[in-house]
mmCIF file of C-alpha atoms in Angstrom:
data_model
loop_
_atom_site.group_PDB
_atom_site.id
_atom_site.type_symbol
_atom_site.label_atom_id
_atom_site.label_comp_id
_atom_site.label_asym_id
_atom_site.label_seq_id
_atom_site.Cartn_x
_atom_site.Cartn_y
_atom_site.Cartn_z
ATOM 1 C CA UNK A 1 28.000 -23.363 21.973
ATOM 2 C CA UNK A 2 29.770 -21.392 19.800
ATOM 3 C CA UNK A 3 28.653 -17.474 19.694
ATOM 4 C CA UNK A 4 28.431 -15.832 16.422
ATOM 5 C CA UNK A 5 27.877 -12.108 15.508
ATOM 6 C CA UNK A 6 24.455 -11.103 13.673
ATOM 7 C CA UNK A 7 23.053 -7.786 12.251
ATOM 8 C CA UNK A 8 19.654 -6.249 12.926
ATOM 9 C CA UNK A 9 18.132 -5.185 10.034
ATOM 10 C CA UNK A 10 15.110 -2.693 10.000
ATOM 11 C CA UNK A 11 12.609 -1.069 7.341
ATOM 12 C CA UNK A 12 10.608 1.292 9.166
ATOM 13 C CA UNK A 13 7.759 3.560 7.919
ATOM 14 C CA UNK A 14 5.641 5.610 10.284
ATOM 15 C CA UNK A 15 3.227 3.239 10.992
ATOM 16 C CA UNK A 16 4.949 0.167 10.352
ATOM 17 C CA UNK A 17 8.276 -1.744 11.734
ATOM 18 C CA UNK A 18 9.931 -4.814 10.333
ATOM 19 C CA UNK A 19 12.627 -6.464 12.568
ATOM 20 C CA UNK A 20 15.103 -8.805 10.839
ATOM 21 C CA UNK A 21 18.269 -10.752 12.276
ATOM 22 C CA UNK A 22 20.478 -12.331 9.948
ATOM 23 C CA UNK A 23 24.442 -13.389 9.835
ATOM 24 C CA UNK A 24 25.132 -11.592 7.302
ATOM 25 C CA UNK A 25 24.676 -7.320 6.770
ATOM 26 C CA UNK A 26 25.081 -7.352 3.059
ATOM 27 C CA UNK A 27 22.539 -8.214 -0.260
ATOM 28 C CA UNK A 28 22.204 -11.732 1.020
ATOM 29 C CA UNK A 29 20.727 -10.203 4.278
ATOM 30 C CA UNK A 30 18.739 -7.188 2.847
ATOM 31 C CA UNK A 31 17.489 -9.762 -0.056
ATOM 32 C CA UNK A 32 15.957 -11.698 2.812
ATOM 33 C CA UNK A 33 14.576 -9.168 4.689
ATOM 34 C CA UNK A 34 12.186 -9.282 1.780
ATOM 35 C CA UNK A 35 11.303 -5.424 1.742
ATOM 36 C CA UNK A 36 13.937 -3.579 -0.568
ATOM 37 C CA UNK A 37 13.253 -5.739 -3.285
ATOM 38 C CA UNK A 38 9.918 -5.095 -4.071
ATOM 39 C CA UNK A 39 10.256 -1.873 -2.772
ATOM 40 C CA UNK A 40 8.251 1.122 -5.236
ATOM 41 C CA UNK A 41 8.553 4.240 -3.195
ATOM 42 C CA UNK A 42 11.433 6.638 -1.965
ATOM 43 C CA UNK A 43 14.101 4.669 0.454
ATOM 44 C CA UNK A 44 16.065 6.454 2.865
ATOM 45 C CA UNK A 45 19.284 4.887 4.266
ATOM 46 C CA UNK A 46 23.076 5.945 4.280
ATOM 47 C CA UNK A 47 25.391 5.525 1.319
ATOM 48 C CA UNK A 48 26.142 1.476 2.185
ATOM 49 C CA UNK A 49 26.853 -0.030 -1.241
ATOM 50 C CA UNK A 50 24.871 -2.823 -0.446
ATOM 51 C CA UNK A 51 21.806 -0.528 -0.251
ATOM 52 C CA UNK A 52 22.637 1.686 -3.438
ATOM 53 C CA UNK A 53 22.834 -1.994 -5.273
ATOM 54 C CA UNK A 54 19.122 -2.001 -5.847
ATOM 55 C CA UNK A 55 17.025 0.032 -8.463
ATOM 56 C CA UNK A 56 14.456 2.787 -7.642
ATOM 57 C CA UNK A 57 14.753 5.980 -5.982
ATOM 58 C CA UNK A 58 16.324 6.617 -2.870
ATOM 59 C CA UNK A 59 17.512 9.797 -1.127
ATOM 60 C CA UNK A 60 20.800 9.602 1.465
ATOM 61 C CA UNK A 61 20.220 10.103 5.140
ATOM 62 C CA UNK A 62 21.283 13.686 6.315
ATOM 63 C CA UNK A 63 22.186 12.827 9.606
ATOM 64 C CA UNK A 64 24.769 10.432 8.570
ATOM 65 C CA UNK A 65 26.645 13.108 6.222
ATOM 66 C CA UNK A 66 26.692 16.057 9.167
ATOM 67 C CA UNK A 67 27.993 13.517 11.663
ATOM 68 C CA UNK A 68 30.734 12.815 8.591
ATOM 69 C CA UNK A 69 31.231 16.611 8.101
ATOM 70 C CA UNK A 70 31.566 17.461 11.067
ATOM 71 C CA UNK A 71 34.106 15.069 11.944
ATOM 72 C CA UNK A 72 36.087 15.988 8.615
ATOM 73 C CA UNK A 73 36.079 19.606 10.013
ATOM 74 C CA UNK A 74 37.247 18.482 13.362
ATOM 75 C CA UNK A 75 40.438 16.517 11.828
ATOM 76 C CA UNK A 76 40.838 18.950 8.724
ATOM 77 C CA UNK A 77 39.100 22.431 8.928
ATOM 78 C CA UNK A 78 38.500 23.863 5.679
ATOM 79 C CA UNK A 79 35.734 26.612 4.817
ATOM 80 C CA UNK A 80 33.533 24.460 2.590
ATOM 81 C CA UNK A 81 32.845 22.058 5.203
ATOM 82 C CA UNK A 82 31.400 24.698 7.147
ATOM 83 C CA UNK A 83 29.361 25.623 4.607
ATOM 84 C CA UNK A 84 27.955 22.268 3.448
ATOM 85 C CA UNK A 85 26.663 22.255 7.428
ATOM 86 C CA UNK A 86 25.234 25.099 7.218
ATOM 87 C CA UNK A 87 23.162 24.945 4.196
ATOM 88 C CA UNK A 88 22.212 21.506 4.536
ATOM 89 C CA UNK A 89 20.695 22.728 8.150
ATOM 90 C CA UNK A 90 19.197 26.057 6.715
ATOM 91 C CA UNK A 91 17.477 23.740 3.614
ATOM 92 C CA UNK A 92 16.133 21.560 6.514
ATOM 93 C CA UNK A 93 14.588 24.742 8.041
ATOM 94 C CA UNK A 94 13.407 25.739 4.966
ATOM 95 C CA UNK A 95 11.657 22.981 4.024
ATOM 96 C CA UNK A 96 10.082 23.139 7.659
ATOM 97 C CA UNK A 97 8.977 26.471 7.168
ATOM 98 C CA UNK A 98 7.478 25.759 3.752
ATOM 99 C CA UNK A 99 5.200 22.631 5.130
ATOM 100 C CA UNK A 100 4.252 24.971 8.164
ATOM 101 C CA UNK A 101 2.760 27.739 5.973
ATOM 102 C CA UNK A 102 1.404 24.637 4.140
ATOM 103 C CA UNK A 103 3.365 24.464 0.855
ATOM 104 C CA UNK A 104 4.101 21.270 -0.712
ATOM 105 C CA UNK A 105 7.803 22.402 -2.493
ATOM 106 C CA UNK A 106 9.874 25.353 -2.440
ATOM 107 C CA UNK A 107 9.765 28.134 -4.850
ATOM 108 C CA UNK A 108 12.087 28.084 -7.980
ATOM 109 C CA UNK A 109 14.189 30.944 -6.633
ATOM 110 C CA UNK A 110 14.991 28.770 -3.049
ATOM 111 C CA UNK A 111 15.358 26.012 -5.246
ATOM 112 C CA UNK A 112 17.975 27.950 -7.508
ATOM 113 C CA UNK A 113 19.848 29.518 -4.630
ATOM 114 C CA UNK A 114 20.463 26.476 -2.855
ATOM 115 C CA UNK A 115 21.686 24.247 -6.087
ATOM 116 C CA UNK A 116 23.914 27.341 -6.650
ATOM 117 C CA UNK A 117 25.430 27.556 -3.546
ATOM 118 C CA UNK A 118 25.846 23.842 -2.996
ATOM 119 C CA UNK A 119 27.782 23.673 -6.660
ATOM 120 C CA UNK A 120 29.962 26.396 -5.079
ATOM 121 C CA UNK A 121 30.599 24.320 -2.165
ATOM 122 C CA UNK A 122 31.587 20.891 -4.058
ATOM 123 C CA UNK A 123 33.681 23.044 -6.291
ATOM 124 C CA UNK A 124 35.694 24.967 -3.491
ATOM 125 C CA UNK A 125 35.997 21.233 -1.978
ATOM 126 C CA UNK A 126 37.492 19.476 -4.820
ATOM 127 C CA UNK A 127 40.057 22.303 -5.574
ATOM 128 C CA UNK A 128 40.840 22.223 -1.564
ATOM 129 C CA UNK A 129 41.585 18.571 -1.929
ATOM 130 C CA UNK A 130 42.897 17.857 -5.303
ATOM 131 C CA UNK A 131 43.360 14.066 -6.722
ATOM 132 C CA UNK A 132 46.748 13.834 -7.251
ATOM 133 C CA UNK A 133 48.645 11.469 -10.164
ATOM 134 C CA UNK A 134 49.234 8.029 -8.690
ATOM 135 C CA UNK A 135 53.355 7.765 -6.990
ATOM 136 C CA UNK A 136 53.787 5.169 -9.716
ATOM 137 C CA UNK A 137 52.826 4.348 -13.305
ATOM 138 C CA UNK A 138 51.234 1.291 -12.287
ATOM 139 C CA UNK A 139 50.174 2.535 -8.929
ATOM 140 C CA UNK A 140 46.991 3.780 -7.347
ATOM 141 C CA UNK A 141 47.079 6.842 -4.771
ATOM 142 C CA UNK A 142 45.007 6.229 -1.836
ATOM 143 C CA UNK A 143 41.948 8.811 -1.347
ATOM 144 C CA UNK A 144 41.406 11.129 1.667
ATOM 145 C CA UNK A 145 38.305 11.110 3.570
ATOM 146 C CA UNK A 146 37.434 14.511 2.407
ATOM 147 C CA UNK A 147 37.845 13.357 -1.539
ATOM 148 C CA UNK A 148 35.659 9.956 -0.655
ATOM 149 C CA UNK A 149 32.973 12.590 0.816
ATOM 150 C CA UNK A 150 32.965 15.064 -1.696
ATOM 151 C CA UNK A 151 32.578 11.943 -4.548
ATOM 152 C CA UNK A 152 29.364 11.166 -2.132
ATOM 153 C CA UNK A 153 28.147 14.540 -2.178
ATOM 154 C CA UNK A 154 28.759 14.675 -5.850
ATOM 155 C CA UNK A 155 27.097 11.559 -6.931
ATOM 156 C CA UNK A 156 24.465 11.614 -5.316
ATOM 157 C CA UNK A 157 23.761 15.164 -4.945
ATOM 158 C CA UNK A 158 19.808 14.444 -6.040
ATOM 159 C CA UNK A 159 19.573 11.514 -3.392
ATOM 160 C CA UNK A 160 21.435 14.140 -0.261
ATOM 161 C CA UNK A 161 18.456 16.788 -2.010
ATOM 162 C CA UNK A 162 15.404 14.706 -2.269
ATOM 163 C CA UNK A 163 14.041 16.327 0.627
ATOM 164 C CA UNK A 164 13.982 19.764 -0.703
ATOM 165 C CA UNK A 165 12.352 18.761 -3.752
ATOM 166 C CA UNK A 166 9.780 16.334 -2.521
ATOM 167 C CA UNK A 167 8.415 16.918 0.996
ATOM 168 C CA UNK A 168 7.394 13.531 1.921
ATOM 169 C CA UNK A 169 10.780 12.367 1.885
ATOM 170 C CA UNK A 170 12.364 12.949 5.168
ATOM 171 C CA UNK A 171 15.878 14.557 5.831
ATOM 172 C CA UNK A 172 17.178 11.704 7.339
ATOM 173 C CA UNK A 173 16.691 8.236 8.659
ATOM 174 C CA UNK A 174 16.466 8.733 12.255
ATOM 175 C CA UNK A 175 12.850 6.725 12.563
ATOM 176 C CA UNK A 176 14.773 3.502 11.808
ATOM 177 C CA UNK A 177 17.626 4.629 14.558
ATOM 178 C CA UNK A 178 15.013 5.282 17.140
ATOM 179 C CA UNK A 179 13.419 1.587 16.189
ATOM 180 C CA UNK A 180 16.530 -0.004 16.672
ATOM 181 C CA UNK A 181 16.674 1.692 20.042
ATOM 182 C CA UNK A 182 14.767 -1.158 22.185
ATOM 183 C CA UNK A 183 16.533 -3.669 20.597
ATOM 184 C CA UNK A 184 20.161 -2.179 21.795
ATOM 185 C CA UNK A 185 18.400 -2.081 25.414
ATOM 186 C CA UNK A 186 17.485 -5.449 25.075
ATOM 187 C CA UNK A 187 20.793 -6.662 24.095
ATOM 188 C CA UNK A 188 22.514 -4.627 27.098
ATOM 189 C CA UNK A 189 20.258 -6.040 29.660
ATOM 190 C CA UNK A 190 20.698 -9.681 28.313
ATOM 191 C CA UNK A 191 23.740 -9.726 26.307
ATOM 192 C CA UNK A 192 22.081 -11.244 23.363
ATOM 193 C CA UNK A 193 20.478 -14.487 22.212
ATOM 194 C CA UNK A 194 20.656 -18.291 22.683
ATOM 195 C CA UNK A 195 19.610 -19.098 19.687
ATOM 196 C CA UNK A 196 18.564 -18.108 16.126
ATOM 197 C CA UNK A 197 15.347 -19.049 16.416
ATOM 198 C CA UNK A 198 15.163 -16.677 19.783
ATOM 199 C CA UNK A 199 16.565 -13.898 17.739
ATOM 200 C CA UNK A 200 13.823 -14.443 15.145
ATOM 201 C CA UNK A 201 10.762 -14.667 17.968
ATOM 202 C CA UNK A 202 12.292 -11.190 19.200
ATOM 203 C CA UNK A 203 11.950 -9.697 16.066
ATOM 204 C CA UNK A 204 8.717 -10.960 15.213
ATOM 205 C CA UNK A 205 7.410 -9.709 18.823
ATOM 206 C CA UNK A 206 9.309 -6.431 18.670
ATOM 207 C CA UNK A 207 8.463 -5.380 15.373
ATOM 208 C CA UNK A 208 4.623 -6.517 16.451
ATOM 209 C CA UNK A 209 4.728 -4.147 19.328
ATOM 210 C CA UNK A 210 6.212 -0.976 17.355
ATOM 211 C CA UNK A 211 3.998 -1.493 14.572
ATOM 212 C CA UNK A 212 1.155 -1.331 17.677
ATOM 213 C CA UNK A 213 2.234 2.082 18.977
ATOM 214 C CA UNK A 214 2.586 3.943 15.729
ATOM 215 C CA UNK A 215 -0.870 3.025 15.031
ATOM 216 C CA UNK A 216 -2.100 4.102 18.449
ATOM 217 C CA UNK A 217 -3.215 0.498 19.498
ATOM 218 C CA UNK A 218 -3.386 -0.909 23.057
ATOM 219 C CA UNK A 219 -0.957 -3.116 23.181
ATOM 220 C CA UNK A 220 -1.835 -5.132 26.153
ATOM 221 C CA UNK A 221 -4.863 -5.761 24.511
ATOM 222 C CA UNK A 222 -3.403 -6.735 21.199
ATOM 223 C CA UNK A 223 -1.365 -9.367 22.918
ATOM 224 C CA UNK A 224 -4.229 -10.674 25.189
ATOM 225 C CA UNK A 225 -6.115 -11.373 21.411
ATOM 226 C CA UNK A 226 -3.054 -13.226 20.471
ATOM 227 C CA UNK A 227 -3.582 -16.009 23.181
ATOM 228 C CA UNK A 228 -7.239 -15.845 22.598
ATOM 229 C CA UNK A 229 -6.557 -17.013 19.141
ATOM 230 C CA UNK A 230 -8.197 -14.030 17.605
ATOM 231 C CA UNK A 231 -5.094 -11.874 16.828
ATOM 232 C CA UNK A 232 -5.645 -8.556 16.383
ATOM 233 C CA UNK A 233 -3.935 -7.445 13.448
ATOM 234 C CA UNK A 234 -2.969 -3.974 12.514
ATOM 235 C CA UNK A 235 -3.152 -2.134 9.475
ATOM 236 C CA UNK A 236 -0.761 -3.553 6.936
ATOM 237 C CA UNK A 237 -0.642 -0.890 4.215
ATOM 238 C CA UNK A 238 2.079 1.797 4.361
ATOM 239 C CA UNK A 239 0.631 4.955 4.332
#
């Protein structure tokens, strides 16, 4: 039998997980997962274009852009990257420190200061890294990482943002990453699946079994009602 590479798609709230595998990692695959589509809330996910395809509001996964600082910095040190980190981790702190003393936002004067300084830092960037004419008339120059990461900062400055301005957004995506977790232990112990249907029973199973935990259910005992043929089901509305 031939083997053939599929993605692992999650959506994961904090009391729900969906497990999808599919061929494909693009629209076709995200369509089928069912979840962005009808999606009305705030998604959280990195800048994949297949992801910023769809309508409604979404804010950018911090994690993802200090892993991509930091390895611009390592491979071309310049001053504003160093200061992109460091706000970006100070706002995070912030924002921590506001829900602690149990505000909902951040004054106007945080707020000001940090859209301030992070204009300063986008425009020190682009006049470190210039986009130059293209070699030919006809021709197109080829961008540099840092230019591809400022345009990301710069477009989407509200989405890298959204969690200073609204505190139920997060400041990055790392419940999804620690969801996927199992499943990347699973495929090291086993090497993967025999079949698509397998793959599909996994993620039914799986994303029964996280969905469990985050709502404090027994487990065992959920699965014991399963083969009793009264399934308990958990709560099904995202809170």
């Amino acid at each position: 039998m031939q083997s053939r590479l599929h993605w692992l798609h999650t959506a994961s709230t904090e009391t729900l997980t969906l497990y999808a595998a599919h061929p494909k990692r693009g629209r076709q695959a995200i369509d089928a997962g069912g979840i962005l589509p009808q999606m009305t809330g705030t998604r959280v996910h990195d800048a994949y274009a297949s992801y910023l395809s769809y309508e409604g509001t979404y804010a950018l996964c911090n994690a993802h852009l200090l892993r991509d600082l930091i390895g611009l910095g390592e491979c071309s040190p310049q001053p504003w990257i160093q200061g992109m980190l460091a706000l970006l981790r100070e706002s995070k702190q912030q924002v921590e420190r506001a829900r602690e003393a149990g505000d909902f936002a951040l004054n106007a004067v945080q707020l000001a200061k940090l859209e301030t300084c992070y204009d300063t830092l986008l425009a020190q960037g682009h006049a470190a890294n210039p986009v130059l004419p293209p070699a030919a008339p006809t021709g197109r120059r080829k961008r540099t990482p840092a230019q591809n990461l400022l345009d990301r900062l710069d477009r989407h400055r509200g989405a890298v943002l959204a969690f200073v301005y609204n505190f139920a957004v997060p400041f990055d995506n790392n419940l999804a990453e620690r969801d996927l977790r199992m499943a990347k232990v699973q495929q090291k112990i086993s090497g993967g699946f025999r079949s698509d249907q397998g793959a599909a029973f996994f993620c039914r199973i799986r994303g029964y079994i996280s969905t469990l935990r985050k709502q404090k259910s027994h487990v065992l005992s959920a699965l014991r009602s399963l083969f009793a043929d009264h399934p308990f089901m958990p709560q099904l509305q995202a809170e």
